[in-house]
Amino acid sequence: MKIYFDGCAKTLGVAIKPHDHKRYATLLCNKLGAEEYNIARGGGSNRRLVRNLLEHDLSKYDLFVIQMSKRERFEWYNKIRGEWRNVCINNYGVPHIGLEKDYSSGKKEHFTYYYDNVYSDEMGIMDEKICFTAMKSLLQNKKHVIIFMGNHECSVPVDFSYIKGKNYHKKFDEKAHEKIYNDIIGHLS
């Protein structure tokens, strides 16, 4: 059995490293005797989740666990580096563009303008709905669990929703991972 995981830093288990064997993905694979295929990425967006599903041969996996993320995140393709880069807002409301340290290309100013003058919650909610619908369509004949983790109410009917300050506190610790693991195991039973 092989399980496909995708999401942001929470699914990657960043907050509990170096004890990544306690993240929910690894706990689930250990319980089910499955191989873990985890392509989660810190700052990952819902659009990235859909793109990854489109770029993979889904027939190679027996179960999909997809963690939707904050709706204001997205990604852009860096032609120079030949890779997709994350765009998200940091804790201070400033755009964080992938892992780049050189902003001389004007990208930071571009995305600051985008978040200040173009992006709206209505736009984010619609994008969340579009991404969810695409994922459900791609996974319609496959065993899957779609969960949400973020700082707002999710606008789509995910299987489980974990909201900062409601279901977990500031850090997404081992206790939160154990709860998700138990919720998924219960859902699959």
mmCIF file of C-alpha atoms in Angstrom:
data_model
loop_
_atom_site.group_PDB
_atom_site.id
_atom_site.type_symbol
_atom_site.label_atom_id
_atom_site.label_comp_id
_atom_site.label_asym_id
_atom_site.label_seq_id
_atom_site.Cartn_x
_atom_site.Cartn_y
_atom_site.Cartn_z
ATOM 1 C CA MET A 1 0.000 0.000 0.000
ATOM 2 C CA LYS A 2 1.226 3.490 -0.857
ATOM 3 C CA ILE A 3 -0.287 6.708 0.549
ATOM 4 C CA TYR A 4 0.003 10.069 -1.215
ATOM 5 C CA PHE A 5 0.184 13.092 1.115
ATOM 6 C CA ASP A 6 0.232 16.728 0.090
ATOM 7 C CA GLY A 7 -0.278 19.975 1.975
ATOM 8 C CA CYS A 8 1.787 22.688 3.633
ATOM 9 C CA ALA A 9 4.305 22.721 6.507
ATOM 10 C CA LYS A 10 1.757 21.110 8.826
ATOM 11 C CA THR A 11 1.532 17.932 6.740
ATOM 12 C CA LEU A 12 5.304 18.014 6.334
ATOM 13 C CA GLY A 13 5.583 18.048 10.136
ATOM 14 C CA VAL A 14 7.870 21.084 10.342
ATOM 15 C CA ALA A 15 6.814 22.079 13.872
ATOM 16 C CA ILE A 16 7.713 18.685 15.326
ATOM 17 C CA LYS A 17 11.081 18.087 13.656
ATOM 18 C CA PRO A 18 13.416 16.371 14.296
ATOM 19 C CA HIS A 19 10.687 14.013 15.500
ATOM 20 C CA ASP A 20 9.009 13.718 12.091
ATOM 21 C CA HIS A 21 8.152 10.091 12.925
ATOM 22 C CA LYS A 22 5.374 11.626 15.072
ATOM 23 C CA ARG A 23 3.682 13.532 12.235
ATOM 24 C CA TYR A 24 0.229 12.302 11.289
ATOM 25 C CA ALA A 25 1.339 11.066 7.856
ATOM 26 C CA THR A 26 4.010 8.801 9.313
ATOM 27 C CA LEU A 27 1.728 7.597 12.130
ATOM 28 C CA LEU A 28 -0.934 6.669 9.562
ATOM 29 C CA CYS A 29 1.528 4.823 7.334
ATOM 30 C CA ASN A 30 2.969 2.924 10.291
ATOM 31 C CA LYS A 31 -0.534 1.885 11.414
ATOM 32 C CA LEU A 32 -1.573 0.742 7.928
ATOM 33 C CA GLY A 33 1.799 -0.765 6.971
ATOM 34 C CA ALA A 34 1.967 1.618 4.027
ATOM 35 C CA GLU A 35 4.710 3.421 2.142
ATOM 36 C CA GLU A 36 4.607 7.190 2.709
ATOM 37 C CA TYR A 37 4.819 9.474 -0.312
ATOM 38 C CA ASN A 38 4.774 12.958 1.200
ATOM 39 C CA ILE A 39 5.263 15.946 -1.108
ATOM 40 C CA ALA A 40 3.952 18.576 1.305
ATOM 41 C CA ARG A 41 5.799 21.897 1.191
ATOM 42 C CA GLY A 42 5.963 24.798 3.617
ATOM 43 C CA GLY A 43 3.866 27.692 2.306
ATOM 44 C CA GLY A 44 2.116 25.375 -0.141
ATOM 45 C CA SER A 45 -1.114 26.537 -1.754
ATOM 46 C CA ASN A 46 -4.340 24.892 -2.845
ATOM 47 C CA ARG A 47 -3.384 25.522 -6.473
ATOM 48 C CA ARG A 48 -0.158 23.604 -5.853
ATOM 49 C CA LEU A 49 -2.205 20.671 -4.537
ATOM 50 C CA VAL A 50 -4.240 20.536 -7.758
ATOM 51 C CA ARG A 51 -1.155 20.934 -9.954
ATOM 52 C CA ASN A 52 0.587 18.085 -8.138
ATOM 53 C CA LEU A 53 -2.409 15.788 -8.635
ATOM 54 C CA LEU A 54 -2.438 16.659 -12.346
ATOM 55 C CA GLU A 55 1.303 15.943 -12.644
ATOM 56 C CA HIS A 56 1.260 12.529 -10.931
ATOM 57 C CA ASP A 57 0.147 9.088 -12.077
ATOM 58 C CA LEU A 58 -2.630 8.652 -9.515
ATOM 59 C CA SER A 59 -2.944 4.930 -10.219
ATOM 60 C CA LYS A 60 0.266 4.352 -8.213
ATOM 61 C CA TYR A 61 -1.415 5.241 -4.893
ATOM 62 C CA ASP A 62 -3.971 3.447 -2.751
ATOM 63 C CA LEU A 63 -5.024 6.384 -0.584
ATOM 64 C CA PHE A 64 -4.760 10.164 -0.854
ATOM 65 C CA VAL A 65 -4.608 12.504 2.120
ATOM 66 C CA ILE A 66 -4.765 16.096 0.950
ATOM 67 C CA GLN A 67 -4.461 19.037 3.343
ATOM 68 C CA MET A 68 -5.924 22.256 1.981
ATOM 69 C CA SER A 69 -4.189 25.406 3.124
ATOM 70 C CA LYS A 70 -4.737 29.125 3.563
ATOM 71 C CA ARG A 71 -6.776 30.446 0.655
ATOM 72 C CA GLU A 72 -4.660 33.556 -0.012
ATOM 73 C CA ARG A 73 -1.632 31.463 -1.011
ATOM 74 C CA PHE A 74 -0.740 30.734 -4.612
ATOM 75 C CA GLU A 75 2.312 29.996 -6.728
ATOM 76 C CA TRP A 76 4.156 31.302 -9.767
ATOM 77 C CA TYR A 77 6.562 29.710 -12.197
ATOM 78 C CA ASN A 78 10.124 31.021 -12.074
ATOM 79 C CA LYS A 79 11.418 30.612 -15.647
ATOM 80 C CA ILE A 80 15.020 31.309 -14.635
ATOM 81 C CA ARG A 81 15.102 28.581 -11.987
ATOM 82 C CA GLY A 82 12.688 26.327 -13.891
ATOM 83 C CA GLU A 83 10.499 25.711 -10.839
ATOM 84 C CA TRP A 84 7.265 26.663 -9.128
ATOM 85 C CA ARG A 85 7.615 29.096 -6.199
ATOM 86 C CA ASN A 86 5.194 29.697 -3.331
ATOM 87 C CA VAL A 87 3.620 33.064 -2.625
ATOM 88 C CA CYS A 88 2.103 33.608 0.803
ATOM 89 C CA ILE A 89 1.766 36.270 3.476
ATOM 90 C CA ASN A 90 4.118 36.093 6.453
ATOM 91 C CA ASN A 91 3.102 36.901 10.029
ATOM 92 C CA TYR A 92 3.618 40.617 9.376
ATOM 93 C CA GLY A 93 1.353 40.824 6.317
ATOM 94 C CA VAL A 94 4.318 40.978 3.926
ATOM 95 C CA PRO A 95 4.415 38.666 0.886
ATOM 96 C CA HIS A 96 6.902 35.808 1.115
ATOM 97 C CA ILE A 97 7.935 34.645 -2.334
ATOM 98 C CA GLY A 98 9.160 31.080 -2.201
ATOM 99 C CA LEU A 99 12.525 30.777 -0.583
ATOM 100 C CA GLU A 100 14.190 33.500 -2.625
ATOM 101 C CA LYS A 101 16.476 35.948 -0.887
ATOM 102 C CA ASP A 102 17.108 38.175 -3.906
ATOM 103 C CA TYR A 103 14.124 40.426 -4.543
ATOM 104 C CA SER A 104 15.931 42.669 -7.028
ATOM 105 C CA SER A 105 13.677 41.362 -9.797
ATOM 106 C CA GLY A 106 10.743 43.390 -8.422
ATOM 107 C CA LYS A 107 8.694 40.313 -7.480
ATOM 108 C CA LYS A 108 8.256 41.423 -3.863
ATOM 109 C CA GLU A 109 6.816 44.781 -4.924
ATOM 110 C CA HIS A 110 4.594 43.066 -7.479
ATOM 111 C CA PHE A 111 3.097 40.695 -4.910
ATOM 112 C CA THR A 112 2.774 43.455 -2.308
ATOM 113 C CA TYR A 113 0.722 45.401 -4.869
ATOM 114 C CA TYR A 114 -1.299 42.241 -5.605
ATOM 115 C CA TYR A 115 -2.231 41.644 -1.962
ATOM 116 C CA ASP A 116 -2.911 45.345 -1.281
ATOM 117 C CA ASN A 117 -4.921 46.138 -4.422
ATOM 118 C CA VAL A 118 -6.107 42.985 -6.201
ATOM 119 C CA TYR A 119 -6.631 40.100 -3.779
ATOM 120 C CA SER A 120 -9.879 39.929 -1.785
ATOM 121 C CA ASP A 121 -11.459 37.392 0.564
ATOM 122 C CA GLU A 122 -14.191 36.796 -2.023
ATOM 123 C CA MET A 123 -11.519 35.921 -4.577
ATOM 124 C CA GLY A 124 -9.820 33.571 -2.097
ATOM 125 C CA ILE A 125 -13.084 31.822 -1.238
ATOM 126 C CA MET A 126 -13.865 31.235 -4.923
ATOM 127 C CA ASP A 127 -10.343 29.934 -5.550
ATOM 128 C CA GLU A 128 -10.740 27.581 -2.574
ATOM 129 C CA LYS A 129 -13.996 26.266 -4.100
ATOM 130 C CA ILE A 130 -12.412 25.845 -7.530
ATOM 131 C CA CYS A 131 -9.426 23.942 -6.122
ATOM 132 C CA PHE A 132 -11.611 21.708 -3.955
ATOM 133 C CA THR A 133 -13.882 20.879 -6.892
ATOM 134 C CA ALA A 134 -10.872 20.043 -9.072
ATOM 135 C CA MET A 135 -9.408 17.768 -6.373
ATOM 136 C CA LYS A 136 -12.727 15.983 -5.803
ATOM 137 C CA SER A 137 -13.057 15.445 -9.545
ATOM 138 C CA LEU A 138 -9.522 14.069 -9.900
ATOM 139 C CA LEU A 139 -9.995 11.772 -6.880
ATOM 140 C CA GLN A 140 -13.632 10.793 -7.494
ATOM 141 C CA ASN A 141 -12.913 7.070 -7.947
ATOM 142 C CA LYS A 142 -10.058 6.929 -5.466
ATOM 143 C CA LYS A 143 -10.006 6.497 -1.706
ATOM 144 C CA HIS A 144 -9.204 9.904 -0.251
ATOM 145 C CA VAL A 145 -9.464 12.210 2.725
ATOM 146 C CA ILE A 146 -9.388 15.981 2.306
ATOM 147 C CA ILE A 147 -8.654 18.040 5.383
ATOM 148 C CA PHE A 148 -8.217 21.757 5.997
ATOM 149 C CA MET A 149 -5.755 23.556 8.249
ATOM 150 C CA GLY A 150 -5.652 27.307 8.531
ATOM 151 C CA ASN A 151 -6.683 30.419 10.390
ATOM 152 C CA HIS A 152 -10.192 30.817 8.932
ATOM 153 C CA GLU A 153 -13.331 28.760 8.362
ATOM 154 C CA CYS A 154 -13.089 26.654 5.247
ATOM 155 C CA SER A 155 -15.717 27.356 2.567
ATOM 156 C CA VAL A 156 -15.879 23.775 1.239
ATOM 157 C CA PRO A 157 -17.101 20.492 2.790
ATOM 158 C CA VAL A 158 -13.763 18.902 3.722
ATOM 159 C CA ASP A 159 -13.687 15.722 5.790
ATOM 160 C CA PHE A 160 -11.949 17.448 8.716
ATOM 161 C CA SER A 161 -11.208 21.089 9.491
ATOM 162 C CA TYR A 162 -8.524 22.254 11.917
ATOM 163 C CA ILE A 163 -8.628 25.969 12.633
ATOM 164 C CA LYS A 164 -5.855 27.821 14.459
ATOM 165 C CA GLY A 165 -7.028 28.855 17.919
ATOM 166 C CA LYS A 166 -10.036 26.528 17.739
ATOM 167 C CA ASN A 167 -8.695 22.991 17.123
ATOM 168 C CA TYR A 168 -5.040 23.707 17.800
ATOM 169 C CA HIS A 169 -2.950 26.451 19.325
ATOM 170 C CA LYS A 170 -0.041 28.443 17.902
ATOM 171 C CA LYS A 171 2.232 25.475 17.234
ATOM 172 C CA PHE A 172 1.047 22.492 15.269
ATOM 173 C CA ASP A 173 2.590 20.050 17.740
ATOM 174 C CA GLU A 174 2.636 16.288 18.276
ATOM 175 C CA LYS A 175 -0.743 16.428 20.035
ATOM 176 C CA ALA A 176 -2.359 18.006 16.958
ATOM 177 C CA HIS A 177 -0.749 15.396 14.686
ATOM 178 C CA GLU A 178 -2.030 12.596 16.907
ATOM 179 C CA LYS A 179 -5.582 14.028 16.756
ATOM 180 C CA ILE A 180 -5.481 14.168 12.954
ATOM 181 C CA TYR A 181 -4.106 10.631 12.797
ATOM 182 C CA ASN A 182 -6.935 9.388 15.046
ATOM 183 C CA ASP A 183 -9.561 11.308 13.032
ATOM 184 C CA ILE A 184 -8.345 9.805 9.758
ATOM 185 C CA ILE A 185 -8.157 6.274 11.196
ATOM 186 C CA GLY A 186 -11.740 6.662 12.488
ATOM 187 C CA HIS A 187 -12.878 7.998 9.113
ATOM 188 C CA LEU A 188 -11.322 5.075 7.232
ATOM 189 C CA SER A 189 -12.827 2.459 9.577
#
